[in-house]
Amino acid sequence: MALRPMRGIVNRAAPELPMPASGPAAGSREQALAATRNYLAQPRLTYKTVSGVNGPLVILDHVKFPRYSEIVHLTLPDGTKRTGQVLEISGSKAVVQVFEGTSGIDAKKTSCEFTGDILRTPVSEDMLGRVFNGSGKPIDRGPVVLAEDYLDIMGQPINPQCRIYPEEMIQTGISAIDGMNSIARGQKIPIFSAAGLPHNEIAAQICRQAGLVKKSKDVVDYSEENFAIVFAAMGVNMETARFFKSDFEENGSMDNVCLLVILTDMSSYAEALREVSAAREEVPGRRGFPGYMYTDLARIYERAGRVEGRNGSITQIPILTMPNDDITHPIPDLTGYITEGQIYVDRQLHNRQIYPPINVLPSLSRLMKSAIGEGMTRKDHADVSNQLYACYAIGKDVQAMKAVVGEEALTSDDLLYLEFLQKFERNFIAQACVGFSSCLAWSLPCHPC
């Protein structure tokens, strides 16, 4: 049975005991003052009223005062313990999602203990370099994290009034991004990819090479040793998990408070959201996804940004795989409305052995203009980017026309655009391991743009 003080009720008849304000007796004073308060006996309530099991959900009846998002501990007949969370409340009925699955749950013998608290995770600087599961528990066989505080795992939304407009550019080492789709510190920009494309390699490369271009005097989170990577994997296989873990260990990302958050794969998250929605028998939306998927995705993406009065920042690069390479699918479609651009990984470039296979035409960075230019990158950065876009777009049109009329029917300008197209993809997009994006751009053949 747990005892907790009743807030707002004080026993006025009990005299206040005189104690010193500080010193060794401070703890004794707190205990003495606690003895003058009223206490309420409130044990954790345990129920054996499971009325149904549907997929990952357990339905309980006759629950007294259930709370939304409350954590529930389930004990199976064989003693196995599992954890769940209240997703829906209707009177005395509660719908609980079991994190470990519902296989083996007996409706008559399974006991459910309501904790009265939400899911919290320990936070501390000791978390840097560690690996955790979705509940915040370490899974790298390391010591228990000594928490400085326990915070709601869902976090708190950022007040739009307190946001700072992103201005400083994050250098990724990829010419197609740095030169033509520059990322600002505090921006959220997804990578649109598909099955079989090297989006994991691109994300790992960004983690290895990420750093701020301009080191402002009013921030303290620009140094390499203070640039932390937060990588969250959802629904990935063991091979992908091992790839990222070994890559982070080799490049030192796990030893490095400017945050770069990589989320993969958001498509798996959306599919899980649809599965839970179907189990709850909710009215489906487009392609069976719930109508609130936009709100749910925005709740994750809007964590990125900078806050006035604080030095830290969160730059978010979620990765999602488009089913059947369809950019109009609800997942990338809704993501594009929330985020500030996208990086498009192209299958045709990948089939031609071009790495990274980033198609710059459908790619976009809406905050690029505020992160480049004189005093930040180069004075001619925007002009070079616009010129590359224009010539590459014309080159793609000429390439399509060549497939119809043949190369003999092309003009000299058209042939020059074709040459530019080929060298742009081979020299600029698939850049060498060392080089400057601006120098690569100016080294391309002359063109009549």
Tab-separated table of C-alpha atoms in Angstrom:
chain	number	residue	atom	x	y	z
A	1	MET	CA	0.000	0.000	0.000
A	2	ALA	CA	1.423	3.384	-1.048
A	3	LEU	CA	0.929	6.519	1.010
A	4	ARG	CA	0.892	9.951	-0.519
A	5	PRO	CA	0.035	13.385	0.922
A	6	MET	CA	-3.263	15.011	0.015
A	7	ARG	CA	-2.528	18.317	-1.703
A	8	GLY	CA	-4.229	21.395	-0.332
A	9	ILE	CA	-5.217	19.811	3.030
A	10	VAL	CA	-3.219	20.770	6.108
A	11	ASN	CA	-3.767	19.712	9.689
A	12	ARG	CA	-3.888	23.151	11.317
A	13	ALA	CA	-4.112	21.685	14.828
A	14	ALA	CA	-0.621	20.241	14.608
A	15	PRO	CA	2.102	22.692	15.649
A	16	GLU	CA	5.062	23.331	13.364
A	17	LEU	CA	8.202	21.880	14.848
A	18	PRO	CA	11.157	24.262	15.070
A	19	MET	CA	14.085	22.923	13.117
A	20	PRO	CA	17.250	24.450	11.696
A	21	ALA	CA	16.963	25.731	8.132
A	22	SER	CA	19.917	23.732	6.876
A	23	GLY	CA	22.532	21.286	7.982
A	24	PRO	CA	22.505	17.609	8.930
A	25	ALA	CA	19.113	17.990	10.629
A	26	ALA	CA	17.405	19.061	7.377
A	27	GLY	CA	16.334	15.507	6.616
A	28	SER	CA	14.970	15.019	10.126
A	29	ARG	CA	13.005	18.227	9.789
A	30	GLU	CA	11.347	17.013	6.605
A	31	GLN	CA	10.363	13.798	8.323
A	32	ALA	CA	8.939	15.701	11.288
A	33	LEU	CA	6.961	18.042	9.056
A	34	ALA	CA	5.670	15.046	7.141
A	35	ALA	CA	4.246	13.658	10.361
A	36	THR	CA	1.982	16.724	10.670
A	37	ARG	CA	0.327	16.191	7.297
A	38	ASN	CA	-2.685	14.091	6.460
A	39	TYR	CA	-2.018	11.002	4.373
A	40	LEU	CA	-4.312	9.065	2.089
A	41	ALA	CA	-3.953	5.335	1.677
A	42	GLN	CA	-4.106	4.694	-2.072
A	43	PRO	CA	-2.902	1.247	-3.089
A	44	ARG	CA	-2.433	0.354	-6.732
A	45	LEU	CA	-5.605	-1.261	-7.966
A	46	THR	CA	-5.374	-4.680	-9.593
A	47	TYR	CA	-8.108	-6.047	-11.834
A	48	LYS	CA	-8.905	-9.435	-13.329
A	49	THR	CA	-11.685	-8.142	-15.540
A	50	VAL	CA	-10.252	-8.739	-19.018
A	51	SER	CA	-13.265	-8.948	-21.317
A	52	GLY	CA	-11.495	-9.295	-24.648
A	53	VAL	CA	-8.227	-9.381	-26.565
A	54	ASN	CA	-7.934	-7.934	-30.076
A	55	GLY	CA	-4.511	-7.836	-31.700
A	56	PRO	CA	-2.191	-5.802	-29.442
A	57	LEU	CA	-5.136	-4.512	-27.381
A	58	VAL	CA	-6.662	-5.752	-24.138
A	59	ILE	CA	-10.134	-4.561	-23.090
A	60	LEU	CA	-10.913	-4.331	-19.363
A	61	ASP	CA	-14.293	-3.742	-17.716
A	62	HIS	CA	-15.253	-2.271	-14.335
A	63	VAL	CA	-12.093	-0.179	-14.019
A	64	LYS	CA	-12.306	2.541	-11.371
A	65	PHE	CA	-11.176	5.965	-12.606
A	66	PRO	CA	-8.840	4.904	-15.444
A	67	ARG	CA	-6.557	7.595	-16.843
A	68	TYR	CA	-5.545	8.206	-20.429
A	69	SER	CA	-1.934	7.101	-21.186
A	70	GLU	CA	-1.705	5.437	-17.767
A	71	ILE	CA	0.818	2.601	-17.515
A	72	VAL	CA	-0.564	-0.849	-16.743
A	73	HIS	CA	1.439	-3.879	-15.556
A	74	LEU	CA	0.010	-7.218	-16.677
A	75	THR	CA	0.851	-10.502	-14.952
A	76	LEU	CA	0.117	-13.662	-16.932
A	77	PRO	CA	-0.854	-16.990	-15.298
A	78	ASP	CA	2.720	-18.301	-15.705
A	79	GLY	CA	4.155	-15.263	-13.907
A	80	THR	CA	5.316	-13.434	-17.028
A	81	LYS	CA	5.068	-9.665	-16.669
A	82	ARG	CA	4.233	-7.288	-19.479
A	83	THR	CA	3.630	-3.570	-19.753
A	84	GLY	CA	0.852	-1.686	-21.485
A	85	GLN	CA	-0.630	1.774	-21.847
A	86	VAL	CA	-4.230	2.983	-21.742
A	87	LEU	CA	-5.246	4.138	-25.222
A	88	GLU	CA	-8.975	4.681	-24.802
A	89	ILE	CA	-11.443	5.201	-21.966
A	90	SER	CA	-15.216	4.803	-22.095
A	91	GLY	CA	-16.831	5.022	-18.677
A	92	SER	CA	-15.469	2.147	-16.618
A	93	LYS	CA	-14.017	0.418	-19.686
A	94	ALA	CA	-10.352	0.816	-20.623
A	95	VAL	CA	-8.497	-0.254	-23.769
A	96	VAL	CA	-4.847	-1.100	-23.067
A	97	GLN	CA	-2.143	-1.567	-25.693
A	98	VAL	CA	0.373	-4.219	-24.601
A	99	PHE	CA	3.892	-3.355	-25.745
A	100	GLU	CA	5.185	-6.946	-25.770
A	101	GLY	CA	2.119	-8.394	-27.532
A	102	THR	CA	-0.951	-10.227	-26.262
A	103	SER	CA	-0.052	-13.837	-27.024
A	104	GLY	CA	-0.686	-16.111	-24.025
A	105	ILE	CA	-2.997	-13.700	-22.186
A	106	ASP	CA	-5.817	-15.513	-20.370
A	107	ALA	CA	-8.964	-13.421	-19.923
A	108	LYS	CA	-9.800	-15.026	-16.567
A	109	LYS	CA	-6.392	-15.416	-14.927
A	110	THR	CA	-4.453	-12.369	-16.151
A	111	SER	CA	-4.171	-9.603	-13.544
A	112	CYS	CA	-3.765	-5.960	-14.566
A	113	GLU	CA	-2.270	-3.422	-12.171
A	114	PHE	CA	-2.910	0.279	-12.878
A	115	THR	CA	0.077	2.356	-11.742
A	116	GLY	CA	-1.587	5.771	-11.824
A	117	ASP	CA	1.367	7.279	-13.727
A	118	ILE	CA	2.325	7.847	-17.344
A	119	LEU	CA	5.347	6.426	-19.152
A	120	ARG	CA	8.462	8.327	-18.123
A	121	THR	CA	12.070	7.943	-19.145
A	122	PRO	CA	15.197	8.833	-17.151
A	123	VAL	CA	17.236	11.671	-18.621
A	124	SER	CA	20.898	12.322	-17.951
A	125	GLU	CA	24.123	13.146	-19.766
A	126	ASP	CA	25.060	9.526	-19.111
A	127	MET	CA	22.625	8.604	-21.905
A	128	LEU	CA	25.145	9.736	-24.544
A	129	GLY	CA	26.679	6.722	-26.243
A	130	ARG	CA	24.050	4.303	-24.912
A	131	VAL	CA	21.390	2.173	-26.655
A	132	PHE	CA	17.800	2.085	-25.369
A	133	ASN	CA	14.537	0.435	-26.328
A	134	GLY	CA	11.309	2.311	-26.981
A	135	SER	CA	10.544	2.483	-23.258
A	136	GLY	CA	13.864	4.121	-22.404
A	137	LYS	CA	15.469	1.028	-20.874
A	138	PRO	CA	19.144	0.336	-21.753
A	139	ILE	CA	19.668	-2.713	-23.979
A	140	ASP	CA	23.439	-2.463	-24.518
A	141	ARG	CA	24.346	-4.470	-21.385
A	142	GLY	CA	25.701	-1.329	-19.789
A	143	PRO	CA	25.084	0.025	-16.298
A	144	VAL	CA	21.806	1.581	-15.269
A	145	VAL	CA	21.595	5.269	-16.159
A	146	LEU	CA	21.686	7.497	-13.076
A	147	ALA	CA	18.746	9.753	-13.873
A	148	GLU	CA	18.845	13.467	-13.225
A	149	ASP	CA	15.100	13.602	-13.841
A	150	TYR	CA	12.220	11.479	-15.129
A	151	LEU	CA	10.320	13.125	-17.978
A	152	ASP	CA	7.216	12.264	-19.951
A	153	ILE	CA	8.322	10.105	-22.865
A	154	MET	CA	6.011	12.055	-25.195
A	155	GLY	CA	7.796	15.302	-24.336
A	156	GLN	CA	6.308	18.781	-24.437
A	157	PRO	CA	5.371	20.750	-27.567
A	158	ILE	CA	7.332	23.884	-28.398
A	159	ASN	CA	5.436	27.147	-28.116
A	160	PRO	CA	5.469	28.681	-31.633
A	161	GLN	CA	5.958	32.113	-30.078
A	162	CYS	CA	9.262	30.944	-28.559
A	163	ARG	CA	10.715	29.445	-31.738
A	164	ILE	CA	13.798	30.950	-33.372
A	165	TYR	CA	13.977	30.995	-37.157
A	166	PRO	CA	16.718	28.553	-38.295
A	167	GLU	CA	19.652	30.345	-39.885
A	168	GLU	CA	22.885	28.375	-39.512
A	169	MET	CA	23.668	25.720	-42.112
A	170	ILE	CA	24.489	22.138	-41.198
A	171	GLN	CA	27.118	20.685	-43.511
A	172	THR	CA	26.488	17.049	-44.418
A	173	GLY	CA	29.355	16.434	-46.840
A	174	ILE	CA	26.915	15.540	-49.645
A	175	SER	CA	27.044	17.990	-52.560
A	176	ALA	CA	23.436	17.442	-53.646
A	177	ILE	CA	22.336	18.514	-50.151
A	178	ASP	CA	24.923	21.123	-49.173
A	179	GLY	CA	25.038	22.803	-52.574
A	180	MET	CA	21.387	22.691	-53.670
A	181	ASN	CA	19.254	21.690	-50.660
A	182	SER	CA	21.099	23.136	-47.689
A	183	ILE	CA	19.823	22.168	-44.230
A	184	ALA	CA	19.491	24.766	-41.478
A	185	ARG	CA	20.056	24.069	-37.798
A	186	GLY	CA	16.679	23.285	-36.258
A	187	GLN	CA	15.075	22.226	-39.547
A	188	LYS	CA	13.025	19.090	-40.113
A	189	ILE	CA	13.615	17.598	-43.555
A	190	PRO	CA	12.814	13.968	-44.436
A	191	ILE	CA	14.526	11.563	-46.812
A	192	PHE	CA	12.018	10.039	-49.250
A	193	SER	CA	13.336	6.647	-50.279
A	194	ALA	CA	12.071	3.206	-51.263
A	195	ALA	CA	12.866	-0.434	-50.631
A	196	GLY	CA	16.302	-1.451	-51.887
A	197	LEU	CA	17.736	2.079	-52.005
A	198	PRO	CA	20.755	3.160	-49.919
A	199	HIS	CA	18.932	5.502	-47.540
A	200	ASN	CA	20.605	3.851	-44.547
A	201	GLU	CA	24.054	4.521	-45.999
A	202	ILE	CA	23.120	8.149	-46.677
A	203	ALA	CA	21.859	8.595	-43.113
A	204	ALA	CA	25.029	7.039	-41.685
A	205	GLN	CA	27.173	9.296	-43.870
A	206	ILE	CA	25.293	12.363	-42.634
A	207	CYS	CA	25.867	11.257	-39.039
A	208	ARG	CA	29.606	10.872	-39.678
A	209	GLN	CA	30.096	14.210	-41.403
A	210	ALA	CA	27.492	16.546	-39.903
A	211	GLY	CA	28.708	19.850	-38.504
A	212	LEU	CA	27.800	23.540	-38.441
A	213	VAL	CA	29.265	25.827	-41.094
A	214	LYS	CA	29.109	29.035	-39.069
A	215	LYS	CA	30.159	29.079	-35.429
A	216	SER	CA	28.037	31.787	-33.838
A	217	LYS	CA	29.180	33.533	-30.716
A	218	ASP	CA	25.772	33.273	-29.039
A	219	VAL	CA	25.631	29.475	-29.044
A	220	VAL	CA	27.777	26.858	-27.370
A	221	ASP	CA	26.705	23.757	-29.273
A	222	TYR	CA	28.705	24.067	-32.476
A	223	SER	CA	31.849	22.142	-31.609
A	224	GLU	CA	32.323	18.640	-32.940
A	225	GLU	CA	32.625	17.077	-29.515
A	226	ASN	CA	29.309	18.700	-28.542
A	227	PHE	CA	27.396	17.613	-31.680
A	228	ALA	CA	25.263	14.655	-30.567
A	229	ILE	CA	23.407	12.189	-32.807
A	230	VAL	CA	20.065	10.704	-31.756
A	231	PHE	CA	19.183	7.718	-33.929
A	232	ALA	CA	15.752	6.085	-33.534
A	233	ALA	CA	14.994	2.845	-35.409
A	234	MET	CA	11.406	1.648	-35.826
A	235	GLY	CA	10.557	-1.681	-37.408
A	236	VAL	CA	14.042	-2.292	-38.829
A	237	ASN	CA	15.641	-5.712	-39.121
A	238	MET	CA	18.685	-6.858	-37.184
A	239	GLU	CA	20.995	-6.301	-40.147
A	240	THR	CA	20.042	-2.618	-40.337
A	241	ALA	CA	20.413	-2.218	-36.576
A	242	ARG	CA	23.874	-3.807	-36.611
A	243	PHE	CA	24.918	-1.633	-39.555
A	244	PHE	CA	24.106	1.618	-37.778
A	245	LYS	CA	25.488	0.510	-34.426
A	246	SER	CA	28.829	-0.561	-35.881
A	247	ASP	CA	29.020	2.598	-37.994
A	248	PHE	CA	28.385	4.851	-34.992
A	249	GLU	CA	30.973	3.004	-32.917
A	250	GLU	CA	33.594	3.330	-35.646
A	251	ASN	CA	33.114	7.040	-36.373
A	252	GLY	CA	32.813	8.090	-32.722
A	253	SER	CA	29.227	9.374	-32.818
A	254	MET	CA	28.482	7.429	-29.667
A	255	ASP	CA	31.148	9.370	-27.746
A	256	ASN	CA	29.942	12.939	-28.653
A	257	VAL	CA	24.395	20.021	-27.580
A	258	CYS	CA	23.352	20.385	-30.894
A	259	LEU	CA	21.181	17.366	-31.693
A	260	LEU	CA	20.768	15.714	-35.079
A	261	VAL	CA	17.874	13.244	-34.916
A	262	ILE	CA	17.628	10.442	-37.500
A	263	LEU	CA	14.316	8.533	-37.498
A	264	THR	CA	13.965	5.357	-39.540
A	265	ASP	CA	11.618	4.035	-40.745
A	266	MET	CA	8.608	6.348	-40.385
A	267	SER	CA	6.670	4.115	-42.778
A	268	SER	CA	6.914	1.300	-40.224
A	269	TYR	CA	5.571	3.660	-37.575
A	270	ALA	CA	2.615	4.623	-39.784
A	271	GLU	CA	1.890	0.974	-40.571
A	272	ALA	CA	1.853	0.182	-36.843
A	273	LEU	CA	-0.486	3.126	-36.310
A	274	ARG	CA	-2.845	1.692	-38.923
A	275	GLU	CA	-2.710	-1.737	-37.270
A	276	VAL	CA	-3.659	-0.328	-33.873
A	277	SER	CA	-6.403	1.783	-35.440
A	278	ALA	CA	-7.868	-1.273	-37.160
A	279	ALA	CA	-7.779	-3.209	-33.880
A	280	ARG	CA	-9.713	-0.377	-32.229
A	281	GLU	CA	-12.267	-0.606	-35.071
A	282	GLU	CA	-11.904	3.065	-35.955
A	283	VAL	CA	-13.221	4.527	-39.197
A	284	PRO	CA	-10.324	4.279	-41.698
A	285	GLY	CA	-9.107	7.115	-43.885
A	286	ARG	CA	-7.026	7.026	-47.063
A	287	ARG	CA	-5.737	3.509	-47.792
A	288	GLY	CA	-6.839	2.330	-44.371
A	289	PHE	CA	-4.729	4.783	-42.373
A	290	PRO	CA	-6.459	6.561	-39.471
A	291	GLY	CA	-7.722	10.077	-39.988
A	292	TYR	CA	-5.533	11.384	-37.178
A	293	MET	CA	-2.267	10.176	-38.752
A	294	TYR	CA	-1.452	13.761	-39.808
A	295	THR	CA	-1.752	14.927	-36.196
A	296	ASP	CA	0.246	11.965	-34.933
A	297	LEU	CA	3.090	12.569	-37.397
A	298	ALA	CA	3.093	16.298	-36.653
A	299	ARG	CA	3.429	15.560	-32.946
A	300	ILE	CA	6.741	13.835	-33.759
A	301	TYR	CA	8.088	16.169	-36.435
A	302	GLU	CA	7.304	19.388	-34.565
A	303	ARG	CA	9.791	18.483	-31.817
A	304	ALA	CA	12.508	19.901	-34.069
A	305	GLY	CA	13.566	23.512	-33.834
A	306	ARG	CA	15.272	26.111	-31.698
A	307	VAL	CA	13.851	27.846	-28.637
A	308	GLU	CA	14.510	31.431	-27.639
A	309	GLY	CA	16.743	31.708	-24.605
A	310	ARG	CA	18.225	28.234	-24.983
A	311	ASN	CA	21.450	27.206	-26.690
A	312	GLY	CA	20.356	23.745	-27.788
A	313	SER	CA	18.632	22.794	-31.022
A	314	ILE	CA	17.071	19.723	-32.609
A	315	THR	CA	17.514	19.080	-36.331
A	316	GLN	CA	15.392	16.202	-37.544
A	317	ILE	CA	15.941	13.976	-40.604
A	318	PRO	CA	13.241	11.289	-40.680
A	319	ILE	CA	13.574	8.503	-43.250
A	320	LEU	CA	10.531	6.921	-44.851
A	321	THR	CA	10.248	4.301	-47.574
A	322	MET	CA	7.573	5.070	-50.157
A	323	PRO	CA	5.477	1.981	-50.984
A	324	ASN	CA	5.875	1.176	-54.692
A	325	ASP	CA	7.980	4.359	-55.098
A	326	ASP	CA	4.709	6.329	-54.870
A	327	ILE	CA	5.324	9.853	-53.609
A	328	THR	CA	1.547	10.449	-53.489
A	329	HIS	CA	1.124	7.730	-50.847
A	330	PRO	CA	-0.481	9.112	-47.652
A	331	ILE	CA	2.720	8.718	-45.596
A	332	PRO	CA	5.063	10.874	-47.757
A	333	ASP	CA	2.154	13.101	-48.766
A	334	LEU	CA	1.265	14.074	-45.200
A	335	THR	CA	4.930	14.237	-44.212
A	336	GLY	CA	5.556	16.788	-46.952
A	337	TYR	CA	2.858	19.060	-45.536
A	338	ILE	CA	4.438	19.048	-42.070
A	339	THR	CA	8.167	19.185	-42.784
A	340	GLU	CA	10.243	21.903	-44.430
A	341	GLY	CA	11.212	20.135	-47.637
A	342	GLN	CA	12.427	16.669	-48.598
A	343	ILE	CA	15.464	14.810	-49.960
A	344	TYR	CA	14.413	12.433	-52.751
A	345	VAL	CA	16.399	9.223	-53.311
A	346	ASP	CA	15.950	8.118	-56.931
A	347	ARG	CA	15.887	4.515	-58.130
A	348	GLN	CA	17.038	5.318	-61.679
A	349	LEU	CA	20.192	7.021	-60.414
A	350	HIS	CA	20.803	4.070	-58.104
A	351	ASN	CA	20.470	1.606	-60.998
A	352	ARG	CA	23.155	3.589	-62.848
A	353	GLN	CA	25.564	3.135	-59.910
A	354	ILE	CA	25.451	6.795	-58.872
A	355	TYR	CA	25.922	7.353	-55.138
A	356	PRO	CA	24.331	9.083	-53.391
A	357	PRO	CA	21.372	8.686	-55.787
A	358	ILE	CA	19.702	11.977	-54.817
A	359	ASN	CA	17.419	13.493	-57.449
A	360	VAL	CA	17.671	17.239	-56.908
A	361	LEU	CA	14.603	18.162	-58.998
A	362	PRO	CA	11.916	16.788	-56.626
A	363	SER	CA	14.111	17.601	-53.625
A	364	LEU	CA	13.562	20.828	-51.726
A	365	SER	CA	14.780	22.697	-48.654
A	366	ARG	CA	12.402	25.507	-47.729
A	367	LEU	CA	14.811	27.033	-45.205
A	368	MET	CA	17.872	26.992	-47.451
A	369	LYS	CA	17.663	30.716	-48.226
A	370	SER	CA	18.134	31.649	-44.565
A	371	ALA	CA	21.183	29.413	-44.054
A	372	ILE	CA	23.359	30.381	-47.038
A	373	GLY	CA	24.852	33.490	-48.553
A	374	GLU	CA	27.490	36.036	-47.652
A	375	GLY	CA	28.722	35.700	-44.097
A	376	MET	CA	27.370	32.161	-43.772
A	377	THR	CA	28.571	30.078	-46.739
A	378	ARG	CA	29.430	31.928	-49.975
A	379	LYS	CA	28.049	35.025	-51.622
A	380	ASP	CA	27.349	33.146	-54.871
A	381	HIS	CA	25.817	30.063	-53.201
A	382	ALA	CA	22.214	30.837	-54.171
A	383	ASP	CA	23.139	31.874	-57.735
A	384	VAL	CA	25.135	28.694	-58.327
A	385	SER	CA	22.307	26.559	-56.962
A	386	ASN	CA	19.682	28.239	-59.164
A	387	GLN	CA	21.884	27.894	-62.245
A	388	LEU	CA	22.482	24.205	-61.587
A	389	TYR	CA	18.763	23.611	-61.136
A	390	ALA	CA	17.886	25.388	-64.386
A	391	CYS	CA	20.493	23.640	-66.514
A	392	TYR	CA	19.797	20.211	-65.026
A	393	ALA	CA	16.053	20.586	-65.659
A	394	ILE	CA	16.675	21.583	-69.278
A	395	GLY	CA	19.120	18.700	-69.648
A	396	LYS	CA	16.470	16.223	-68.461
A	397	ASP	CA	14.023	17.616	-71.040
A	398	VAL	CA	16.630	17.306	-73.789
A	399	GLN	CA	17.369	13.737	-72.694
A	400	ALA	CA	13.677	12.859	-73.014
A	401	MET	CA	13.507	14.528	-76.435
A	402	LYS	CA	16.599	12.625	-77.575
A	403	ALA	CA	14.840	9.326	-76.904
A	404	VAL	CA	12.119	10.380	-79.362
A	405	VAL	CA	13.889	12.229	-82.201
A	406	GLY	CA	17.435	10.905	-81.858
A	407	GLU	CA	20.698	12.691	-81.177
A	408	GLU	CA	21.100	13.829	-84.817
A	409	ALA	CA	18.099	16.150	-84.515
A	410	LEU	CA	19.493	18.005	-81.506
A	411	THR	CA	21.044	21.465	-81.724
A	412	SER	CA	24.495	22.378	-80.463
A	413	ASP	CA	22.961	23.910	-77.342
A	414	ASP	CA	21.014	20.713	-76.714
A	415	LEU	CA	24.194	18.666	-76.978
A	416	LEU	CA	25.868	21.004	-74.489
A	417	TYR	CA	22.995	20.495	-72.059
A	418	LEU	CA	23.349	16.727	-72.460
A	419	GLU	CA	27.057	16.971	-71.666
A	420	PHE	CA	26.237	19.089	-68.633
A	421	LEU	CA	23.633	16.533	-67.510
A	422	GLN	CA	26.073	13.638	-67.656
A	423	LYS	CA	28.914	15.441	-65.879
A	424	PHE	CA	26.534	16.883	-63.286
A	425	GLU	CA	25.382	13.409	-62.287
A	426	ARG	CA	28.829	11.798	-62.453
A	427	ASN	CA	30.933	14.583	-60.935
A	428	PHE	CA	28.619	16.658	-58.754
A	429	ILE	CA	25.990	14.275	-57.368
A	430	ALA	CA	28.386	11.308	-57.192
A	431	GLN	CA	31.196	13.436	-55.803
A	432	ALA	CA	34.546	12.052	-54.747
A	433	CYS	CA	35.403	11.444	-51.109
A	434	VAL	CA	37.116	14.849	-50.826
A	435	GLY	CA	36.140	18.079	-52.566
A	436	PHE	CA	34.183	21.324	-52.337
A	437	SER	CA	30.667	21.441	-53.774
A	438	SER	CA	31.113	24.977	-55.115
A	439	CYS	CA	34.338	24.028	-56.916
A	440	LEU	CA	32.638	20.981	-58.413
A	441	ALA	CA	29.785	23.170	-59.644
A	442	TRP	CA	32.066	25.693	-61.351
A	443	SER	CA	34.105	22.897	-62.955
A	444	LEU	CA	31.103	21.688	-64.966
A	445	PRO	CA	31.136	22.505	-68.734
A	446	CYS	CA	30.008	25.912	-69.922
A	447	HIS	CA	26.342	26.236	-70.746
A	448	PRO	CA	24.151	28.961	-72.263
A	449	CYS	CA	22.052	29.455	-69.092
